[in-house]
Coordinates of C-alpha atoms and ligand atoms in Angstrom, one line a residue:
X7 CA -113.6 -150.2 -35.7
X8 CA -111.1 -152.6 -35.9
X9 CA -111.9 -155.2 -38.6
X10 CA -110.5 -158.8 -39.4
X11 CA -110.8 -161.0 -42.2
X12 CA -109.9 -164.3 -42.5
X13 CA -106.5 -165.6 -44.4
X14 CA -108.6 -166.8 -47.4
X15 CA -110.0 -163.7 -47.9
X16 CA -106.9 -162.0 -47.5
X17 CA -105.1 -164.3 -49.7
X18 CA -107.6 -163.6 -52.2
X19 CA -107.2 -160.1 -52.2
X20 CA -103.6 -160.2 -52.1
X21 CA -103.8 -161.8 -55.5
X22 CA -106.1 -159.7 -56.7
X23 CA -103.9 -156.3 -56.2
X24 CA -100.4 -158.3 -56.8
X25 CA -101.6 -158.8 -60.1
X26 CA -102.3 -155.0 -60.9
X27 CA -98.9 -154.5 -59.7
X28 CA -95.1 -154.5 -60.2
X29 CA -93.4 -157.9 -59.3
X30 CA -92.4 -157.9 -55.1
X31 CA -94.2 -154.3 -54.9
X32 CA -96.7 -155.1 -52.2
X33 CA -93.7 -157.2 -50.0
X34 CA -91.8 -154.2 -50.2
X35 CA -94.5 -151.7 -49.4
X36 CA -94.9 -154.2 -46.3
X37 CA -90.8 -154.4 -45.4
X38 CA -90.8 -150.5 -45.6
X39 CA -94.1 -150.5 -43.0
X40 CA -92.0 -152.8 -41.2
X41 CA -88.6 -151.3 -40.5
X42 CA -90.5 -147.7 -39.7
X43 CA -91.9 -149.9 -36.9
X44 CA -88.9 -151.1 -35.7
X45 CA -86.9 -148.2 -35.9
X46 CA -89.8 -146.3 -33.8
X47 CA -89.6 -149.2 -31.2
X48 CA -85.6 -148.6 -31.3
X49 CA -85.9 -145.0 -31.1
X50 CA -81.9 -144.8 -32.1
X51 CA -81.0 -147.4 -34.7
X52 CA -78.0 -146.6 -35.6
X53 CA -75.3 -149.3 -33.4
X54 CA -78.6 -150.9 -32.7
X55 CA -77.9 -155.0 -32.4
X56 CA -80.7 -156.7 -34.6
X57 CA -82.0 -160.6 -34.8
X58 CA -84.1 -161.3 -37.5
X59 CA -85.8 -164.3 -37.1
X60 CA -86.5 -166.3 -40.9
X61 CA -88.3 -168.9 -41.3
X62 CA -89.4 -170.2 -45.3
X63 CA -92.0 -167.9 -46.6
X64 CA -92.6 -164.7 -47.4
X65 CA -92.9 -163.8 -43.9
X66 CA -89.7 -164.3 -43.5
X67 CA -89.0 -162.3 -46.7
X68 CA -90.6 -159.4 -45.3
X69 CA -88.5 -159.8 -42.1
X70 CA -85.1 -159.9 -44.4
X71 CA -85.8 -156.9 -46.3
X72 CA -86.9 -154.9 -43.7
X73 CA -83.5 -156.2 -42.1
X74 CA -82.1 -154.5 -45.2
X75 CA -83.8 -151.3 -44.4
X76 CA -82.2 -150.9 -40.6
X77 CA -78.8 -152.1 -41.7
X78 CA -78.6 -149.1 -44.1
X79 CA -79.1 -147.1 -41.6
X80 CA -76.4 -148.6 -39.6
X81 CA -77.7 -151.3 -37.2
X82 CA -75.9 -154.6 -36.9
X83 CA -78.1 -156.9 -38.4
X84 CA -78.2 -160.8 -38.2
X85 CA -80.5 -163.0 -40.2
X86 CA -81.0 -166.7 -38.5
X87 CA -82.0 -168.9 -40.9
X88 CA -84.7 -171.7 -40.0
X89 CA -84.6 -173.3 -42.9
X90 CA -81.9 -172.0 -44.5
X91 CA -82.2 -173.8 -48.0
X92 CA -85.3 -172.1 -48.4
X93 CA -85.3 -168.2 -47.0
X94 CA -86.3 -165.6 -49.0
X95 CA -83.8 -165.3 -52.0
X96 CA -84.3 -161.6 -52.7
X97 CA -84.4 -160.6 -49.1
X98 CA -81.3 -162.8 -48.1
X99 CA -79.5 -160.4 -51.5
X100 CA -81.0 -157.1 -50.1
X101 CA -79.8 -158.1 -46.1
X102 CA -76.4 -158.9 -47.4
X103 CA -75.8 -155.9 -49.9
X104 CA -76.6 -153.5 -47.0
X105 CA -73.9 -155.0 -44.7
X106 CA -76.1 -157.6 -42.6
X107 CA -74.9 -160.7 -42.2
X108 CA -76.5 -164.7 -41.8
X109 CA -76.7 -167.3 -39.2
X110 CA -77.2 -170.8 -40.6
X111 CA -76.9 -172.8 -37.4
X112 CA -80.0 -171.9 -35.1
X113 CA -79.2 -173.5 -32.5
X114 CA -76.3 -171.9 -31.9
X115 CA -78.1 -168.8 -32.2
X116 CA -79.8 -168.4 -28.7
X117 CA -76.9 -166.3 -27.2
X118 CA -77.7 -163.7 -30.4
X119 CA -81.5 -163.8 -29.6
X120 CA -80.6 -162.9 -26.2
X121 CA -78.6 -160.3 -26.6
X122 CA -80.2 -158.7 -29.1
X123 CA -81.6 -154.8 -29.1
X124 CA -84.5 -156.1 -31.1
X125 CA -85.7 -159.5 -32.5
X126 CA -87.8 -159.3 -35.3
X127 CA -90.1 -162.6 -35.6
X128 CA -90.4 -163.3 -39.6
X129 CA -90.5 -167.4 -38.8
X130 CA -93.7 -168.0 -40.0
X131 CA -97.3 -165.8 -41.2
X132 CA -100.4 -166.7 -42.8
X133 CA -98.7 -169.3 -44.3
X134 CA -98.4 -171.3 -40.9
X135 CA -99.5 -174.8 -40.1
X136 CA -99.9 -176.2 -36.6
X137 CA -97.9 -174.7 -33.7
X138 CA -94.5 -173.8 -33.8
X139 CA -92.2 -176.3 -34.7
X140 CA -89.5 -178.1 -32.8
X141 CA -86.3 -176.1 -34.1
X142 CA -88.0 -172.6 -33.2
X143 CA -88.9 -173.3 -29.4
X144 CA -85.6 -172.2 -27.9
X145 CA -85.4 -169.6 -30.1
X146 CA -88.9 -167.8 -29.2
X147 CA -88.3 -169.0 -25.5
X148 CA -84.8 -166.9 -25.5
X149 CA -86.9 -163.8 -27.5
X150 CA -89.2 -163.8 -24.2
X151 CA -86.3 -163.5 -21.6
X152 CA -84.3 -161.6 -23.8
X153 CA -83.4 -158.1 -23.1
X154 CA -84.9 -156.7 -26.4
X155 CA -87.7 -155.9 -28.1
X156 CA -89.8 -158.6 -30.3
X157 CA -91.6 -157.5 -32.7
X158 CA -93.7 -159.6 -34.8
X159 CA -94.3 -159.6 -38.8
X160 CA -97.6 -160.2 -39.5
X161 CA -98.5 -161.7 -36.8
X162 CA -96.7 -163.8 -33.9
X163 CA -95.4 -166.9 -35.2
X164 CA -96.8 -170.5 -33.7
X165 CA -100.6 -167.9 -33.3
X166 CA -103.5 -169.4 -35.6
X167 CA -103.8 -166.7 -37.8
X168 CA -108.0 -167.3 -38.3
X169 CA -108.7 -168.1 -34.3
X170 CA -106.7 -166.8 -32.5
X171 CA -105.4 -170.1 -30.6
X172 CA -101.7 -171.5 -29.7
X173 CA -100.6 -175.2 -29.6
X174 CA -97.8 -175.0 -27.7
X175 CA -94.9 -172.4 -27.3
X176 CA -96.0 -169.3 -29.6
X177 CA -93.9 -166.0 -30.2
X178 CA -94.6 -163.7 -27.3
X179 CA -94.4 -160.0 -29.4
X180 CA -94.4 -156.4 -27.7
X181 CA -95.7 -155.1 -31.3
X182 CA -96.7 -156.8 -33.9
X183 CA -96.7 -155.4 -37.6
X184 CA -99.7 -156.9 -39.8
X185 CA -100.0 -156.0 -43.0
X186 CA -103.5 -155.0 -45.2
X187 CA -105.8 -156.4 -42.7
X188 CA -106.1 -157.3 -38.8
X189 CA -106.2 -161.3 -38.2
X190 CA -108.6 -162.4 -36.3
X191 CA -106.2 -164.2 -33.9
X192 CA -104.7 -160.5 -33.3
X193 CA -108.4 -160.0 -31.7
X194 CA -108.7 -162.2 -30.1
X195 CA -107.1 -164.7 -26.8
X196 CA -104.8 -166.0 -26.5
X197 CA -103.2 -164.8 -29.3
X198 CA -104.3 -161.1 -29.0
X199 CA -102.4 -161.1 -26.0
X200 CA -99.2 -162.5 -27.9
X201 CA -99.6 -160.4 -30.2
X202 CA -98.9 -157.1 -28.1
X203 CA -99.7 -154.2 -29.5
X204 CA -100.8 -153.7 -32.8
X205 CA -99.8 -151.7 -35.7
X206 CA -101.5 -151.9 -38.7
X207 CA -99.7 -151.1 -42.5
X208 CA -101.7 -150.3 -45.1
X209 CA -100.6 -152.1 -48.1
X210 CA -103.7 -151.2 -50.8
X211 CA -105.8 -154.3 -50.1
X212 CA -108.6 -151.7 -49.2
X213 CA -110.5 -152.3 -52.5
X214 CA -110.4 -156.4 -52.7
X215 CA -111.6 -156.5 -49.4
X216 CA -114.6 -154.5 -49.2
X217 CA -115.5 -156.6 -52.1
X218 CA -115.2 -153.8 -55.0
X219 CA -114.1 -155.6 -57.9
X220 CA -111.9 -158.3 -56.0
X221 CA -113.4 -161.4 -54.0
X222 CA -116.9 -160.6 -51.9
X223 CA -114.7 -161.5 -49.0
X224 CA -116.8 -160.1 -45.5
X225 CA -115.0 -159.8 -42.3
X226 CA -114.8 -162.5 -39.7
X227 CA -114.4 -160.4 -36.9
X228 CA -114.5 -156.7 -35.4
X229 CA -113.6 -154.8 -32.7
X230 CA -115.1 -151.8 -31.4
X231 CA -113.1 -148.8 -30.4
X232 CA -114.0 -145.9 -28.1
X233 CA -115.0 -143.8 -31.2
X234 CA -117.4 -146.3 -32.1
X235 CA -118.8 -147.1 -28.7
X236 CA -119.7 -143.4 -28.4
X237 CA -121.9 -143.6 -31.4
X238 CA -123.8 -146.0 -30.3
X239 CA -124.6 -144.7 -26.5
X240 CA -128.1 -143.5 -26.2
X241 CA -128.1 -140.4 -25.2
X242 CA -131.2 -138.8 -23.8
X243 CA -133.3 -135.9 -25.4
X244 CA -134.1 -133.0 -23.6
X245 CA -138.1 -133.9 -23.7
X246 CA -137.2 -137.9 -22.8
X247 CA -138.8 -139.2 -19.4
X248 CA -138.1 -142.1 -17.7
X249 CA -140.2 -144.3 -19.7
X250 CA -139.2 -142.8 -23.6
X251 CA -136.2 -143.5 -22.4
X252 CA -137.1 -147.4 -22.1
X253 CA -137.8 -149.3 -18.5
X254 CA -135.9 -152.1 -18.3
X255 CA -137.4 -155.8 -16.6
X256 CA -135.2 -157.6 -14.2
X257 CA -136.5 -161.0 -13.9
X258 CA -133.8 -162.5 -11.4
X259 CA -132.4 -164.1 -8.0
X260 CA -134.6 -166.6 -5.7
X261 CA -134.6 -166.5 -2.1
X262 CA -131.3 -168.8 -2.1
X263 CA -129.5 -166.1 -4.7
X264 CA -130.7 -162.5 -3.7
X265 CA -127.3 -160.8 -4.7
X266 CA -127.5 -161.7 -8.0
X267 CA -131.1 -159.9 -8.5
X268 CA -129.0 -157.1 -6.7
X269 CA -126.1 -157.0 -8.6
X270 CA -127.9 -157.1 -12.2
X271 CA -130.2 -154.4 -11.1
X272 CA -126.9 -152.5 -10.5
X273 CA -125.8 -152.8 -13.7
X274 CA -129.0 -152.0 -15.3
X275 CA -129.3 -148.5 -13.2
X276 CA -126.1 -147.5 -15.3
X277 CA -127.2 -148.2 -19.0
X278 CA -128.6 -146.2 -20.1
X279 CA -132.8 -146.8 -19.9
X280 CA -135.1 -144.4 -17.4
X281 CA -136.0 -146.8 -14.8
X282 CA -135.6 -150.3 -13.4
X283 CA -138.7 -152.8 -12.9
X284 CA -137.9 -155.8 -10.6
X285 CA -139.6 -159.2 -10.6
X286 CA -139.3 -162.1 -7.9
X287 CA -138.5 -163.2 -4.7
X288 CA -135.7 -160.8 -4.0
X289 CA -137.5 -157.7 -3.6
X290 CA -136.5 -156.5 -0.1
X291 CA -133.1 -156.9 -1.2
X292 CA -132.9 -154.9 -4.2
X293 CA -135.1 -152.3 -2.6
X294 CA -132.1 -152.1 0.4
X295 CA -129.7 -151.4 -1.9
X296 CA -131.1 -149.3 -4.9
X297 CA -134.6 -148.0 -3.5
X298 CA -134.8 -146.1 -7.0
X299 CA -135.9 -150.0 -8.7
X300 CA -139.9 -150.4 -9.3
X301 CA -140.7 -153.3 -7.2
X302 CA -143.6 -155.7 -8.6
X303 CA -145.1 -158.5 -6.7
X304 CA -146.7 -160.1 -9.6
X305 CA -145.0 -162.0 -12.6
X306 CA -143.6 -161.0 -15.6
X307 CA -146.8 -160.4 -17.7
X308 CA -148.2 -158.5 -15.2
X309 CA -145.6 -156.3 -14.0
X310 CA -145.9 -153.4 -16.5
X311 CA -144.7 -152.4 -19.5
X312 CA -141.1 -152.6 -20.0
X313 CA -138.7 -152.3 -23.3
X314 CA -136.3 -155.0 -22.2
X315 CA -136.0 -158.0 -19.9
X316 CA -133.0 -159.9 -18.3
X317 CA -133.9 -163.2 -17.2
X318 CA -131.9 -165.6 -15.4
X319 CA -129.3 -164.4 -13.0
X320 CA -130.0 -166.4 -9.8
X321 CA -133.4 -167.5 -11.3
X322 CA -132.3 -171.4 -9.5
X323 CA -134.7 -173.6 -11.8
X324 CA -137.8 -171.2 -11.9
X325 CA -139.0 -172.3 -15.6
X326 CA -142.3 -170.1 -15.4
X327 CA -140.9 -167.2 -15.1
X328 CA -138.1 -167.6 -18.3
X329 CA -140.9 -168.9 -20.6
X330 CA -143.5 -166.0 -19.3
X331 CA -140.6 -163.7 -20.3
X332 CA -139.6 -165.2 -23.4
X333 CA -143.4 -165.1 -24.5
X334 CA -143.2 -161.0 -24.3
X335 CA -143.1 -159.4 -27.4
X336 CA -139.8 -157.1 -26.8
X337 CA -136.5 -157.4 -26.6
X338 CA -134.9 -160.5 -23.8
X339 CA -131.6 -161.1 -22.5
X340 CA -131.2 -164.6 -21.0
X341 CA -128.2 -165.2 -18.2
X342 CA -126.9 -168.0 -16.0
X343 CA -129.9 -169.9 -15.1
X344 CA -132.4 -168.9 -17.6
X345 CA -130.2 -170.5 -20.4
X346 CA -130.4 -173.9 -19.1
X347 CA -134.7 -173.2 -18.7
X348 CA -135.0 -171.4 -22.0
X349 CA -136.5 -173.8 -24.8
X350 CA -134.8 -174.1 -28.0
X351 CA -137.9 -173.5 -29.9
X352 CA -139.2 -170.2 -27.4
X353 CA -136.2 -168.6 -28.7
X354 CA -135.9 -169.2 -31.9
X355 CA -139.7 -168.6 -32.6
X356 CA -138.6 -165.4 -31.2
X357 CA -135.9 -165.0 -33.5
X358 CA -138.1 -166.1 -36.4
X359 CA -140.6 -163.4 -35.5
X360 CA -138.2 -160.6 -35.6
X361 CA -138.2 -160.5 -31.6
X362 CA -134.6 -159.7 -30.4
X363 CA -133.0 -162.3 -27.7
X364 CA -129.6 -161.6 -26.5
X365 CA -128.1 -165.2 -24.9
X366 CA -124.9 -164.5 -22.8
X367 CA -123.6 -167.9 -22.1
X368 CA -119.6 -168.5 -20.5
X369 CA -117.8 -171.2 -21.7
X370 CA -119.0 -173.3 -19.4
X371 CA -123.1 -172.9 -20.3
X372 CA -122.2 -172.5 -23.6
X373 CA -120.8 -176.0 -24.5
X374 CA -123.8 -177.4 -22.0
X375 CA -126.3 -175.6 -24.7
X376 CA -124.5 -177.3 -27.4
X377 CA -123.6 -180.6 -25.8
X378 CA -119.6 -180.5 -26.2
X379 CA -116.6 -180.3 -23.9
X380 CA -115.8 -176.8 -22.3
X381 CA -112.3 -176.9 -24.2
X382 CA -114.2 -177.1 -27.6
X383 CA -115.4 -173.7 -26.6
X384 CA -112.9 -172.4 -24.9
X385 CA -110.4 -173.1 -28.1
X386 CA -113.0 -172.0 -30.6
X387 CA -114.9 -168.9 -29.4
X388 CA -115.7 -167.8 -32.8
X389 CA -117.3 -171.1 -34.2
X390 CA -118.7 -171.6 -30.5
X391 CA -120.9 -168.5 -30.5
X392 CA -122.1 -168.6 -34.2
X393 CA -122.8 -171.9 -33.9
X394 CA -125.2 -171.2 -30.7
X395 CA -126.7 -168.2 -32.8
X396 CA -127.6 -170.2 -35.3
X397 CA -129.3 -172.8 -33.3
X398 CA -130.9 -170.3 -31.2
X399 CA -131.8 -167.7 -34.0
X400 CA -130.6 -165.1 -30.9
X401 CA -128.0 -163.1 -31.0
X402 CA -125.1 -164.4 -28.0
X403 CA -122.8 -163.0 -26.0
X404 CA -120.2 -165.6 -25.3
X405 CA -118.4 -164.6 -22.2
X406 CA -114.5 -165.1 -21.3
X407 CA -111.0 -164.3 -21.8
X408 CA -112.0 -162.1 -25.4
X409 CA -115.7 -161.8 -24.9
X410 CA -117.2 -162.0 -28.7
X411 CA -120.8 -161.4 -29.4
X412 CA -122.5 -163.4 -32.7
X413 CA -125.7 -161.8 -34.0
X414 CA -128.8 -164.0 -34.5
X415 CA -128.5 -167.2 -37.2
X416 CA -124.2 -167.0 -36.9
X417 CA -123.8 -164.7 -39.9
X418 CA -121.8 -161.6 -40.1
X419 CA -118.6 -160.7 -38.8
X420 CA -118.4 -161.6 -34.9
X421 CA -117.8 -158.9 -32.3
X422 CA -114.6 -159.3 -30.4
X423 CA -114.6 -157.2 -27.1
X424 CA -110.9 -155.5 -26.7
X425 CA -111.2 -154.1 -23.3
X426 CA -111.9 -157.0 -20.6
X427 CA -109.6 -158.0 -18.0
X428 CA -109.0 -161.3 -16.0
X429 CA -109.8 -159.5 -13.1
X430 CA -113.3 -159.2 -14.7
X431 CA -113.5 -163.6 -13.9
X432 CA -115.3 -162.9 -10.3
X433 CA -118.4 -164.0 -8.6
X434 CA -121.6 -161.4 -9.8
X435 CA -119.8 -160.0 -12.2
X436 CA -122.0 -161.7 -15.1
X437 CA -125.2 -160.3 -13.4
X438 CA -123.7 -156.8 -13.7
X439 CA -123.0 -157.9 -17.3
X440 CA -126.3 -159.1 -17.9
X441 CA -128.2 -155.9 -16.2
X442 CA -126.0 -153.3 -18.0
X443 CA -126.9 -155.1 -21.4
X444 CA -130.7 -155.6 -20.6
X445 CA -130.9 -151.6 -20.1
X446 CA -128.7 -150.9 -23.0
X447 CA -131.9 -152.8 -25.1
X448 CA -134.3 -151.2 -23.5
X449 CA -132.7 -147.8 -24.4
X450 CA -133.2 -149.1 -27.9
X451 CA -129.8 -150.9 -29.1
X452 CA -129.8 -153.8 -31.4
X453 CA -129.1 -157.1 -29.1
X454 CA -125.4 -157.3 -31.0
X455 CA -124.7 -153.4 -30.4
X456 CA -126.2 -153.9 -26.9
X457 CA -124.0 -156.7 -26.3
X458 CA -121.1 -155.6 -27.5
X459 CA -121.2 -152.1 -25.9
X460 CA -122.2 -153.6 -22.5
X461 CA -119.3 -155.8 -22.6
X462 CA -116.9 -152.7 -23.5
X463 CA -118.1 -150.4 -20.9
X464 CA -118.1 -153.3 -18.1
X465 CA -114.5 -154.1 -19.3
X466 CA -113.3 -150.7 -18.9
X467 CA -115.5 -150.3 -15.6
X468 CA -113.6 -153.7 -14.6
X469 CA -109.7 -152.1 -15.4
X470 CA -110.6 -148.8 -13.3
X471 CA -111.8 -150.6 -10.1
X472 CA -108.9 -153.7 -10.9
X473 CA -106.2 -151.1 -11.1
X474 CA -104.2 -154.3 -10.6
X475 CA -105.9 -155.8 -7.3
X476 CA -109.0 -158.3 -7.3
X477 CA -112.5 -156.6 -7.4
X478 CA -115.8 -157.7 -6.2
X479 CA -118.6 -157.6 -8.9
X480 CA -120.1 -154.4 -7.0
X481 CA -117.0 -151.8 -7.5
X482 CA -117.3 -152.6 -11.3
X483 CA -121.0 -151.8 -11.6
X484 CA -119.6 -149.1 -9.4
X485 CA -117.6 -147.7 -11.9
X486 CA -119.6 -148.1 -15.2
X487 CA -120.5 -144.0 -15.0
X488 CA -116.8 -143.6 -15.5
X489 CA -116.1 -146.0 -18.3
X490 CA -119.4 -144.5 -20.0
X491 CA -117.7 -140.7 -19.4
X492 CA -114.4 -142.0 -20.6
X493 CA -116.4 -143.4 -23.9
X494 CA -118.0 -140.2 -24.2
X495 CA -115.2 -138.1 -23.6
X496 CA -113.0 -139.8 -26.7
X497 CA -116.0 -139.9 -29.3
X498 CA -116.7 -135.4 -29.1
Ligands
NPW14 N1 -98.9 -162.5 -50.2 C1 -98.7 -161.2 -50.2 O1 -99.1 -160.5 -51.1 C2 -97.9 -160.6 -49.1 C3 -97.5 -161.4 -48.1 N2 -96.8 -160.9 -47.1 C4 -96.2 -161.7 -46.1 O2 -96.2 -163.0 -46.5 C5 -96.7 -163.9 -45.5 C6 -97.3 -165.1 -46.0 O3 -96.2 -165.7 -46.7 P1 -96.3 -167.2 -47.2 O4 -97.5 -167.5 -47.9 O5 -95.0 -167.5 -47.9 O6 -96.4 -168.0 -45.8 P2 -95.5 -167.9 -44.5 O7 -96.4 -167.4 -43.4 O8 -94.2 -167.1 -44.7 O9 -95.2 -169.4 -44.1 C7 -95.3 -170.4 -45.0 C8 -93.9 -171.1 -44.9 O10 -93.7 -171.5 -43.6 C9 -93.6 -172.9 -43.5 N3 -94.4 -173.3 -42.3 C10 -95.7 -173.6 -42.3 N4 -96.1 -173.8 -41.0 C11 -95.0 -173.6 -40.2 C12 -94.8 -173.6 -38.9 N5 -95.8 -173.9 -38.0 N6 -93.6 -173.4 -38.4 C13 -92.6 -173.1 -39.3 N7 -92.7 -173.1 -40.6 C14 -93.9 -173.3 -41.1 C15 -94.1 -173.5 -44.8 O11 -93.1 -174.4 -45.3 P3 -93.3 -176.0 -45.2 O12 -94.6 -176.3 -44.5 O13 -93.3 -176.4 -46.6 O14 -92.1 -176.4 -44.5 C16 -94.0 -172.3 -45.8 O15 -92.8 -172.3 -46.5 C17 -97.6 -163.0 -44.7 O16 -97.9 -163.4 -43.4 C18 -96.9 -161.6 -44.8 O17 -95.9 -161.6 -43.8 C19 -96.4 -159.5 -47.2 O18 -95.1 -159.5 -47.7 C20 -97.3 -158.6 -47.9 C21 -97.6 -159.2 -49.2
K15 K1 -94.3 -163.9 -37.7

């Protein structure tokens, strides 16, 4: 698991160990994490033509210390200074004992940043306020057509440390170094994918953030990894049948929208619970494709028992059916359609009750259901889905670029999904969402673990049929067996 904390709780534990320890002790435990990176990224450093990059703070200090680290071992290292009555005092010593040398005029510094081997961007951490500012845009702008590598301290500069967003031109990094804890912006879009690839340096703050004897700080955000997906796959006994292992309801598609009812029952055949029971108009359709689905004529609460139900893929504005759903006492995942139909109050009595409702809103349903502008969303996943949790009392699977999952009443660190793909952005690839996590319920998961490993395992399922070419929502259901296998396969 891959866990994020915010910058106050960070801050907080930074103090917290700084003042157990030698003055400059953790910056240097950070500069020596640092210039290991960079040296790996190199692979020869020695001739090696550096640009640090050094903006006022201690990110910057880092940066200029670490500078210190290659240049001892023979790179030629230049520090250009952003604000250059200000840099790091100790770092700007350490670069220029070992032989590296300063740049005070940055704007004459683009050719450097060009030609650099590696640029290393120390302009601004935790510490930053707003975007990028004006005097760093040509230099981050000649890092990304550069013919080196950029690695980031900390995380990339002009990125929102606690969201994840970028006003205007942000650092674009290969790697980025962050020290003690991931950010939540390395988690998540658009600044996850500035960020690169991530490597993580301990520096001690272990203890103060689990809340030991530092600050009850609790993480904003996680992210799941193979190992941790694999745990949480139900996996069949040898005396399960179909039904211990949970039958899944599909309450979906209308006689206008039979593919989505097809297309969610798709999904649901892969995860995980013993058998499929469909409900409504589309039948003959589902039957053509997967003849394995239990067809019922009648409505929900007289269709047999089930463990789980997805409502709402196709549904067009068939109200009876949501609420019928929403009034069973088991698990409900609500898509498309039955979002708009769901009552506020049906759910969270749910909620309220202990009943589990997974909501999987995109962007666009999601600020709908909370009455603001798509952007809002869009630019504020994390506050977007807690917000909707807590209104709902259901746990909600907001849908997009990172797809993050919020668990009933907003609480609790939010789960960022790390393995979806643009290509994923197709028509019917929600229902195979939204069928996939319905089983995953039945089969017993909590609606966050549900939610979180349907969006993994549709994300991978998405990158194998992508392989870099559009896909149609089918080939990913398609492939989920494969994603599950590769899951598996990592976690023994
Ligand atoms: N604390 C620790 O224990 C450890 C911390 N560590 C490191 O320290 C980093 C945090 O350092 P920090 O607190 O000095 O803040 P930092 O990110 O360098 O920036 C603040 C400065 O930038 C400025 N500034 C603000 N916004 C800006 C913008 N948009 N664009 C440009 N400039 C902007 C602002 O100045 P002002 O607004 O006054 O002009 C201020 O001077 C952290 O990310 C990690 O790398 C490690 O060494 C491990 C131990
Ligand atoms: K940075």
């Amino acid at each position: 698991m891959r866990t994020a904390y915010s910058v106050e709780t960070v801050r907080a534990a930074e103090r917290e160990l700084m003042a157990r320890l030698p003055e400059g002790a953790l910056m240097q435990r950070a500069a020596a994490g640092l210039a290991a990176a960079c040296a790996d990224v190199l692979g020869r450093v020695y001739g090696s033509r550096v640009v640090l990059l050094v903006g006022s703070g201690d990110n910057g200090g880092d940066a200029l210390y670490a500078g210190a680290r290659l240049a001892r071992r023979g790179a030629g290292v230049r520090a250009v200074l952003l604000a250059p009555g200000r840099a790091h005092a100790g770092g700007l010593a350490a670069l220029r004992r070992a032989g590296g040398s300063v740049v005070s005029d940055a704007g004459g510094a683009v050719g450097l940043v060009e030609q650099a081997d590696l640029v290393v961007d120390g302009i601004v951490g935790i510490g930053g306020k707003g975007g990028l500012r004006e005097a760093a845009v040509p230099l981050a702008e000649a890092a990304r057509r550069g013919r080196g590598v950029v690695v980031a301290v900390d995380l990339p500069s002009g990125v929102d440390a606690d969201t994840g967003e970028a006003r205007g031109t942000a650092v674009r990094a290969d790697v980025t170094v962050t020290f003690g804890a991931y950010k939540p912006g390395l988690l998540i879009d658009p600044g996850r994918e500035y960020a690169g690839v991530v490597r993580f340096v301990d520096i001690g703050l272990g203890r103060g953030l689990a809340g030991g004897t530092g600050p009850a700080g609790s993480p904003r955000a996680e992210a799941l990894q193979h190992a941790d997906v694999a745990r949480l796959l139900p996996v069949p006994g040898a005396e399960s049948d179909k039904y211990r292992r949970g039958v899944v309801g599909i309450a979906a598609g209308s006689a206008r929208y039979p593919g989505a009812a097809v297309l969610a029952v798709g999904g649901a055949l892969r995860g995980g619970a013993g058998a499929v029971r469909y409900v409504g108009p589309a039948g003959g359709a589902v039957l053509a494709r997967y003849p394995e689905t239990l067809v019922s004529e009648r409505g929900p609460a007289r269709a047999g028992r089930v463990q789980a139900w997805v409502v709402g893929p196709g549904a067009g504005d068939d109200a009876a059916t949501v609420g019928e759903v929403l009034a069973a006492d088991v698990p409900v995942l609500i898509d498309a359609d039955g979002l708009r139909l769901a009552e506020v109050g049906a759910v969270r009595g749910r909620g309220l009750r202990g009943v589990p409702t997974l909501m999987t809103p995109h962007a666009g349903e999601a600020a709908a259901l909370l009455g603001v502008e798509r952007e809002e969303v869009e630019s504020g996943r994390l506050a977007a889905a807690r917000e909707l949790a807590a209104r709902y009392e259901a746990a909600v699977l907001l849908k997009g670029s990172t797809t993050v999952v919020a668990e009933a009443g907003g609480g609790g660190a939010v789960r960022v999904n790390p393995t979806g793909t643009p290509w994923l952005a197709t028509a019917g690839s929600g229902d195979v969402l939204s069928g996939l996590g319905g089983s995953l319920l039945a089969a017993g998961l909590s609606a966050v673990d549900a939610g979180s490993v349907a969006a993994y395992l549709h994300g991978l399922a998405g990158r194998f049929a992508a392989e870099g070419a559009p896909v149609a929502a089918e080939d990913v259901a398609g492939r989920i067996a494969e994603a599950w296998r590769s899951v598996v396969g990592a976690g023994v």
